[in-house]
Amino acid sequence: MSLPSSVDVAIIGAGAAGLGAARALEHSGLSVLVLEARDRIGGRGHTIMAATDVVFDVGCGWLHSADKNSFVKIAERLEFEVDRTLPPWRERAFGKAFPQQERDDFIRSLEAFYDRAEQAAQSGRDSAADLQLEPGNRWNPMIDAISTYVNGCELDQVSILDMDAYEDTGINWRVRRGYGALMAAYGALCPVALNTQVTRIDHSGKLLRIETSQGTLSAGKAIVTVPTNLIANEALRFVPALPAKVAAARGLPLGLADKVMLALEQPDALPKDGNLRGATMRTAMGTFHLRPFGQACIEGFFGGRFAQALEDAGEGALAAQAIDEVVALLGSDFRRQLKPLAASRWAHDPFAQGSYSHALPGHAGARAVLAAPIDGRLFFAGEATSPNFFSTAHGARDSGERAAAEVVGNRE
Ligand SMILES: Cc1cc2nc3c(=O)[nH]c(=O)nc-3n(C[C@H](O)[C@H](O)[C@H](O)COP(=O)(O)OP(=O)(O)OC[C@H]3O[C@@H](n4cnc5c(N)ncnc54)[C@H](O)[C@@H]3O)c2cc1C
């Protein structure tokens, strides 16, 4: 697609936020174009067939807070089956590595930690979440591991006020054909220029000048939805510079969560939708979803500094670690049965540079700063701008809709 010389509204990024904005502007009468650096839409929502019968969401997989998740209705409308099986993260565990009594004890400590953090947040003063760990509690490393999955980072980097602002209804569902596939179907008819990386937005003149890898176009308004790390390190530059936006983005870095999919030769030996984790008392460890949707596979999940170290160790390191951990938990017979199919490397992905945003201690207010429009012409969306559903796909989509309403509200 060759770029037009000008549009009313340019949307930067075709992830959930950009697609949400484009869909909301569909009948606005404005000319709209989504500029996307990748050769596909969906951004951090991406489903692949890891094998002929293994659906793998390389990015988002769960419809978090499903009873308040706008993608649930969209799935129903587009006839994507929603699987309402609740996740096995907490109560159900497979194997002897984490006996039920131990698991109950761990969950009690985890809940007590969350209660203390909530209490501390009531003061309105921000601090790092690790200060709420009970000194000497034997489960602290594992509570920190949970943070690496939930926040993409360890608790010392998490703001308690931000953690408290997140709205978790505790209901998590899945899309049988994949969350990324749903997103792709949702955005299928949006006007998108693929392989078009925006490098600079010049907002000094009457019209915005948007420089891309495919040439320059002008726009009346723009909605910027790129991940925070790309604003923070100025991979996308504004002229004149927007230091408050860069500072806000730096306070909301993307943590890291990576997934790996392993083929499982004899699936019947393991339960469908089971959870596997050891009481390893380490933060650096994976958590495993056995046979998601009953498929013949195991999905591994790694987060935080450990995920970063595994990515840095090179292609294949994540899968090798996952296989070692599963074998340690289930027995050496399993080594022959497991074969790596696919793995993510979100930190090394140039157009994501991480997985999802968290606020650093002292920076919970940055989400509102990042979301605020500038001069009625530059608008900001993306998961990091969501006040209560940040770090999620539906939070991103809803933020796109919010930015689209701001664009329409600022119409001349
Ligand atoms: C491993 C993993 C697991 C996750 N699990 C879940 C989950 O279970 N449930 C959930 O709700 N969420 C989950 N998430 C988070 C969720 O995927 C994201 O919050 C959401 O998809 C972000 O949408 P977005 O539109 O804000 O950003 P993105 O999806 O990142 O979209 C931004 C778009 O901008 C493009 N872009 C970047 N730079 C430029 C540029 N210069 N010019 C043009 N285009 C550019 C990118 O290519 C991208 O397509 C997960 C994420 C990961 C990585």
Short mmCIF file of N, CA and C in Angstrom, two decimals, residues 110-213:
data_model
loop_
_atom_site.label_atom_id
_atom_site.label_comp_id
_atom_site.label_asym_id
_atom_site.label_seq_id
_atom_site.Cartn_x
_atom_site.Cartn_y
_atom_site.Cartn_z
N LEU A 110 0.92 -15.62 50.06
CA LEU A 110 0.73 -14.73 48.91
C LEU A 110 -0.42 -13.76 49.18
N GLU A 111 -1.54 -14.30 49.66
CA GLU A 111 -2.71 -13.47 49.97
C GLU A 111 -2.37 -12.43 51.03
N ALA A 112 -1.64 -12.87 52.06
CA ALA A 112 -1.28 -11.95 53.14
C ALA A 112 -0.40 -10.82 52.60
N PHE A 113 0.49 -11.17 51.67
CA PHE A 113 1.33 -10.14 51.03
C PHE A 113 0.46 -9.13 50.28
N TYR A 114 -0.50 -9.64 49.48
CA TYR A 114 -1.37 -8.73 48.73
C TYR A 114 -2.17 -7.84 49.69
N ASP A 115 -2.65 -8.42 50.81
CA ASP A 115 -3.42 -7.63 51.79
C ASP A 115 -2.55 -6.51 52.35
N ARG A 116 -1.31 -6.84 52.70
CA ARG A 116 -0.42 -5.81 53.26
C ARG A 116 -0.17 -4.70 52.23
N ALA A 117 0.04 -5.12 50.98
CA ALA A 117 0.31 -4.12 49.93
C ALA A 117 -0.90 -3.21 49.74
N GLU A 118 -2.10 -3.81 49.80
CA GLU A 118 -3.33 -3.01 49.63
C GLU A 118 -3.46 -2.01 50.77
N GLN A 119 -3.20 -2.50 51.98
CA GLN A 119 -3.24 -1.64 53.17
C GLN A 119 -2.27 -0.47 53.03
N ALA A 120 -1.05 -0.81 52.62
CA ALA A 120 0.00 0.22 52.50
C ALA A 120 -0.41 1.26 51.45
N ALA A 121 -1.10 0.79 50.39
CA ALA A 121 -1.50 1.71 49.31
C ALA A 121 -2.54 2.71 49.81
N GLN A 122 -3.30 2.32 50.84
CA GLN A 122 -4.34 3.23 51.36
C GLN A 122 -3.73 4.54 51.86
N SER A 123 -2.47 4.51 52.25
CA SER A 123 -1.83 5.73 52.77
C SER A 123 -1.66 6.77 51.66
N GLY A 124 -1.73 6.32 50.38
CA GLY A 124 -1.53 7.23 49.26
C GLY A 124 -0.06 7.49 48.96
N ARG A 125 0.82 6.96 49.83
CA ARG A 125 2.28 7.15 49.59
C ARG A 125 2.80 5.95 48.81
N ASP A 126 3.58 6.24 47.78
CA ASP A 126 4.07 5.15 46.95
C ASP A 126 5.37 4.57 47.50
N SER A 127 5.58 3.31 47.23
CA SER A 127 6.85 2.66 47.60
C SER A 127 6.97 1.37 46.81
N ALA A 128 8.11 0.73 46.92
CA ALA A 128 8.34 -0.52 46.19
C ALA A 128 7.59 -1.67 46.87
N ALA A 129 7.00 -2.53 46.07
CA ALA A 129 6.16 -3.60 46.61
C ALA A 129 6.94 -4.61 47.44
N ASP A 130 8.25 -4.77 47.19
CA ASP A 130 8.99 -5.77 47.95
C ASP A 130 9.08 -5.40 49.44
N LEU A 131 8.83 -4.13 49.77
CA LEU A 131 8.85 -3.73 51.19
C LEU A 131 7.70 -4.38 51.97
N GLN A 132 6.72 -4.90 51.24
CA GLN A 132 5.57 -5.53 51.90
C GLN A 132 5.76 -7.04 52.11
N LEU A 133 6.90 -7.56 51.69
CA LEU A 133 7.18 -8.98 51.97
C LEU A 133 7.46 -9.13 53.46
N GLU A 134 6.98 -10.21 54.03
CA GLU A 134 7.22 -10.45 55.45
C GLU A 134 8.67 -10.91 55.62
N PRO A 135 9.47 -10.19 56.41
CA PRO A 135 10.89 -10.59 56.53
C PRO A 135 11.00 -12.06 56.96
N GLY A 136 11.82 -12.80 56.26
CA GLY A 136 12.08 -14.18 56.66
C GLY A 136 11.07 -15.19 56.17
N ASN A 137 9.96 -14.76 55.55
CA ASN A 137 8.97 -15.74 55.09
C ASN A 137 9.60 -16.63 54.01
N ARG A 138 9.45 -17.94 54.18
CA ARG A 138 10.16 -18.85 53.28
C ARG A 138 9.62 -18.79 51.85
N TRP A 139 8.40 -18.24 51.69
CA TRP A 139 7.81 -18.20 50.35
C TRP A 139 8.18 -16.93 49.58
N ASN A 140 8.95 -16.02 50.18
CA ASN A 140 9.23 -14.74 49.51
C ASN A 140 9.78 -14.89 48.08
N PRO A 141 10.74 -15.79 47.85
CA PRO A 141 11.24 -15.91 46.47
C PRO A 141 10.15 -16.31 45.49
N MET A 142 9.23 -17.16 45.95
CA MET A 142 8.16 -17.58 45.03
C MET A 142 7.11 -16.49 44.84
N ILE A 143 6.88 -15.69 45.87
CA ILE A 143 5.96 -14.54 45.71
C ILE A 143 6.57 -13.59 44.67
N ASP A 144 7.87 -13.44 44.75
CA ASP A 144 8.57 -12.60 43.76
C ASP A 144 8.47 -13.20 42.36
N ALA A 145 8.52 -14.54 42.29
CA ALA A 145 8.38 -15.21 40.98
C ALA A 145 7.01 -14.90 40.37
N ILE A 146 5.98 -14.93 41.23
CA ILE A 146 4.63 -14.60 40.72
C ILE A 146 4.62 -13.20 40.14
N SER A 147 5.33 -12.28 40.81
CA SER A 147 5.40 -10.91 40.28
C SER A 147 6.06 -10.89 38.90
N THR A 148 7.04 -11.75 38.69
CA THR A 148 7.69 -11.74 37.37
C THR A 148 6.71 -12.21 36.28
N TYR A 149 5.72 -13.03 36.65
CA TYR A 149 4.72 -13.43 35.65
C TYR A 149 3.66 -12.32 35.49
N VAL A 150 3.22 -11.77 36.62
CA VAL A 150 2.12 -10.80 36.58
C VAL A 150 2.60 -9.43 36.07
N ASN A 151 3.73 -8.98 36.60
CA ASN A 151 4.23 -7.63 36.26
C ASN A 151 5.36 -7.65 35.25
N GLY A 152 5.93 -8.82 35.01
CA GLY A 152 7.09 -8.90 34.12
C GLY A 152 8.36 -8.45 34.80
N CYS A 153 8.31 -8.27 36.12
CA CYS A 153 9.51 -7.84 36.85
C CYS A 153 9.37 -8.21 38.33
N GLU A 154 10.49 -8.13 39.04
CA GLU A 154 10.50 -8.43 40.46
C GLU A 154 9.86 -7.28 41.23
N LEU A 155 9.47 -7.60 42.47
CA LEU A 155 8.68 -6.64 43.27
C LEU A 155 9.43 -5.35 43.61
N ASP A 156 10.76 -5.39 43.60
CA ASP A 156 11.50 -4.17 43.93
C ASP A 156 11.29 -3.07 42.88
N GLN A 157 10.77 -3.46 41.71
CA GLN A 157 10.54 -2.47 40.65
C GLN A 157 9.07 -2.10 40.48
N VAL A 158 8.23 -2.56 41.40
CA VAL A 158 6.78 -2.36 41.24
C VAL A 158 6.26 -1.35 42.25
N SER A 159 5.49 -0.38 41.75
CA SER A 159 4.84 0.62 42.61
C SER A 159 3.62 0.00 43.29
N ILE A 160 3.49 0.19 44.60
CA ILE A 160 2.30 -0.39 45.27
C ILE A 160 1.03 0.36 44.85
N LEU A 161 1.14 1.65 44.56
CA LEU A 161 -0.07 2.39 44.16
C LEU A 161 -0.56 1.90 42.81
N ASP A 162 0.37 1.61 41.91
CA ASP A 162 -0.01 1.10 40.59
C ASP A 162 -0.61 -0.29 40.73
N MET A 163 0.04 -1.12 41.54
CA MET A 163 -0.45 -2.48 41.76
C MET A 163 -1.89 -2.43 42.30
N ASP A 164 -2.13 -1.48 43.18
CA ASP A 164 -3.45 -1.35 43.80
C ASP A 164 -4.50 -0.85 42.80
N ALA A 165 -4.06 -0.09 41.81
CA ALA A 165 -5.01 0.49 40.84
C ALA A 165 -5.53 -0.56 39.86
N TYR A 166 -4.80 -1.67 39.71
CA TYR A 166 -5.19 -2.68 38.72
C TYR A 166 -6.48 -3.37 39.15
N GLU A 167 -7.39 -3.53 38.20
CA GLU A 167 -8.69 -4.11 38.53
C GLU A 167 -8.72 -5.57 38.07
N ASP A 168 -8.53 -6.46 39.03
CA ASP A 168 -8.54 -7.90 38.74
C ASP A 168 -9.81 -8.49 39.30
N THR A 169 -10.72 -8.92 38.43
CA THR A 169 -11.97 -9.49 38.93
C THR A 169 -11.80 -10.99 39.22
N GLY A 170 -10.63 -11.51 38.90
CA GLY A 170 -10.35 -12.92 39.23
C GLY A 170 -10.93 -13.90 38.21
N ILE A 171 -11.56 -13.37 37.16
CA ILE A 171 -12.14 -14.26 36.15
C ILE A 171 -11.29 -14.18 34.88
N ASN A 172 -10.75 -15.30 34.49
CA ASN A 172 -9.85 -15.33 33.34
C ASN A 172 -10.28 -16.45 32.39
N TRP A 173 -10.62 -16.06 31.16
CA TRP A 173 -11.04 -17.03 30.15
C TRP A 173 -10.05 -17.02 28.99
N ARG A 174 -10.29 -17.90 28.02
CA ARG A 174 -9.40 -17.95 26.85
C ARG A 174 -10.20 -18.03 25.55
N VAL A 175 -9.52 -17.74 24.48
CA VAL A 175 -10.12 -17.85 23.15
C VAL A 175 -9.55 -19.11 22.51
N ARG A 176 -10.42 -20.04 22.17
CA ARG A 176 -9.94 -21.34 21.69
C ARG A 176 -9.02 -21.21 20.47
N ARG A 177 -9.37 -20.33 19.54
CA ARG A 177 -8.54 -20.19 18.33
C ARG A 177 -7.40 -19.20 18.52
N GLY A 178 -7.30 -18.63 19.72
CA GLY A 178 -6.18 -17.73 20.01
C GLY A 178 -6.62 -16.28 20.13
N TYR A 179 -6.06 -15.62 21.15
CA TYR A 179 -6.38 -14.20 21.40
C TYR A 179 -5.84 -13.36 20.24
N GLY A 180 -4.64 -13.72 19.77
CA GLY A 180 -4.05 -12.97 18.65
C GLY A 180 -4.89 -13.13 17.39
N ALA A 181 -5.43 -14.32 17.18
CA ALA A 181 -6.27 -14.56 16.01
C ALA A 181 -7.55 -13.73 16.10
N LEU A 182 -8.08 -13.62 17.32
CA LEU A 182 -9.27 -12.79 17.52
C LEU A 182 -8.96 -11.33 17.18
N MET A 183 -7.81 -10.87 17.65
CA MET A 183 -7.41 -9.47 17.40
C MET A 183 -7.25 -9.22 15.90
N ALA A 184 -6.66 -10.21 15.22
CA ALA A 184 -6.46 -10.07 13.77
C ALA A 184 -7.81 -9.99 13.05
N ALA A 185 -8.77 -10.79 13.51
CA ALA A 185 -10.10 -10.76 12.88
C ALA A 185 -10.80 -9.43 13.18
N TYR A 186 -10.62 -8.95 14.40
CA TYR A 186 -11.22 -7.67 14.82
C TYR A 186 -10.70 -6.51 13.96
N GLY A 187 -9.42 -6.59 13.59
CA GLY A 187 -8.81 -5.48 12.84
C GLY A 187 -8.73 -5.72 11.35
N ALA A 188 -9.32 -6.84 10.89
CA ALA A 188 -9.10 -7.25 9.49
C ALA A 188 -9.50 -6.18 8.48
N LEU A 189 -10.53 -5.40 8.78
CA LEU A 189 -11.01 -4.44 7.79
C LEU A 189 -10.47 -3.03 8.04
N CYS A 190 -9.60 -2.87 9.02
CA CYS A 190 -9.07 -1.54 9.31
C CYS A 190 -8.08 -1.12 8.21
N PRO A 191 -8.05 0.18 7.90
CA PRO A 191 -7.07 0.65 6.91
C PRO A 191 -5.68 0.72 7.53
N VAL A 192 -4.82 -0.21 7.16
CA VAL A 192 -3.49 -0.30 7.78
C VAL A 192 -2.40 -0.28 6.71
N ALA A 193 -1.38 0.54 6.90
CA ALA A 193 -0.18 0.46 6.06
C ALA A 193 0.85 -0.35 6.84
N LEU A 194 1.11 -1.58 6.37
CA LEU A 194 2.07 -2.45 7.06
C LEU A 194 3.50 -2.07 6.67
N ASN A 195 4.46 -2.61 7.37
CA ASN A 195 5.89 -2.36 7.09
C ASN A 195 6.19 -0.87 7.05
N THR A 196 5.48 -0.11 7.86
CA THR A 196 5.62 1.34 7.85
C THR A 196 5.99 1.81 9.25
N GLN A 197 7.27 1.97 9.46
CA GLN A 197 7.76 2.36 10.79
C GLN A 197 7.80 3.89 10.88
N VAL A 198 7.12 4.42 11.88
CA VAL A 198 7.15 5.88 12.09
C VAL A 198 8.40 6.21 12.90
N THR A 199 9.17 7.16 12.40
CA THR A 199 10.42 7.50 13.10
C THR A 199 10.34 8.87 13.78
N ARG A 200 9.46 9.78 13.24
CA ARG A 200 9.43 11.15 13.74
C ARG A 200 8.06 11.75 13.52
N ILE A 201 7.59 12.44 14.54
CA ILE A 201 6.34 13.21 14.37
C ILE A 201 6.68 14.67 14.64
N ASP A 202 6.59 15.47 13.59
CA ASP A 202 6.88 16.90 13.71
C ASP A 202 5.56 17.63 13.92
N HIS A 203 5.39 18.20 15.10
CA HIS A 203 4.12 18.87 15.40
C HIS A 203 4.33 20.38 15.53
N SER A 204 5.34 20.90 14.81
CA SER A 204 5.63 22.35 14.92
C SER A 204 4.73 23.16 13.99
N GLY A 205 4.24 22.56 12.91
CA GLY A 205 3.44 23.32 11.94
C GLY A 205 1.95 23.13 12.15
N LYS A 206 1.18 23.66 11.17
CA LYS A 206 -0.28 23.58 11.29
C LYS A 206 -0.75 22.13 11.18
N LEU A 207 -0.12 21.40 10.24
CA LEU A 207 -0.41 19.97 10.13
C LEU A 207 0.74 19.17 10.74
N LEU A 208 0.44 17.98 11.21
CA LEU A 208 1.51 17.11 11.72
C LEU A 208 2.25 16.54 10.51
N ARG A 209 3.58 16.48 10.60
CA ARG A 209 4.38 15.80 9.56
C ARG A 209 4.88 14.49 10.15
N ILE A 210 4.47 13.41 9.52
CA ILE A 210 4.81 12.10 10.08
C ILE A 210 5.81 11.42 9.16
N GLU A 211 7.01 11.20 9.65
CA GLU A 211 8.05 10.57 8.83
C GLU A 211 8.06 9.07 9.09
N THR A 212 8.04 8.32 8.00
CA THR A 212 8.00 6.86 8.14
C THR A 212 9.05 6.22 7.23
N SER A 213 9.22 4.93 7.39
CA SER A 213 10.16 4.18 6.54
C SER A 213 9.65 4.12 5.09
#
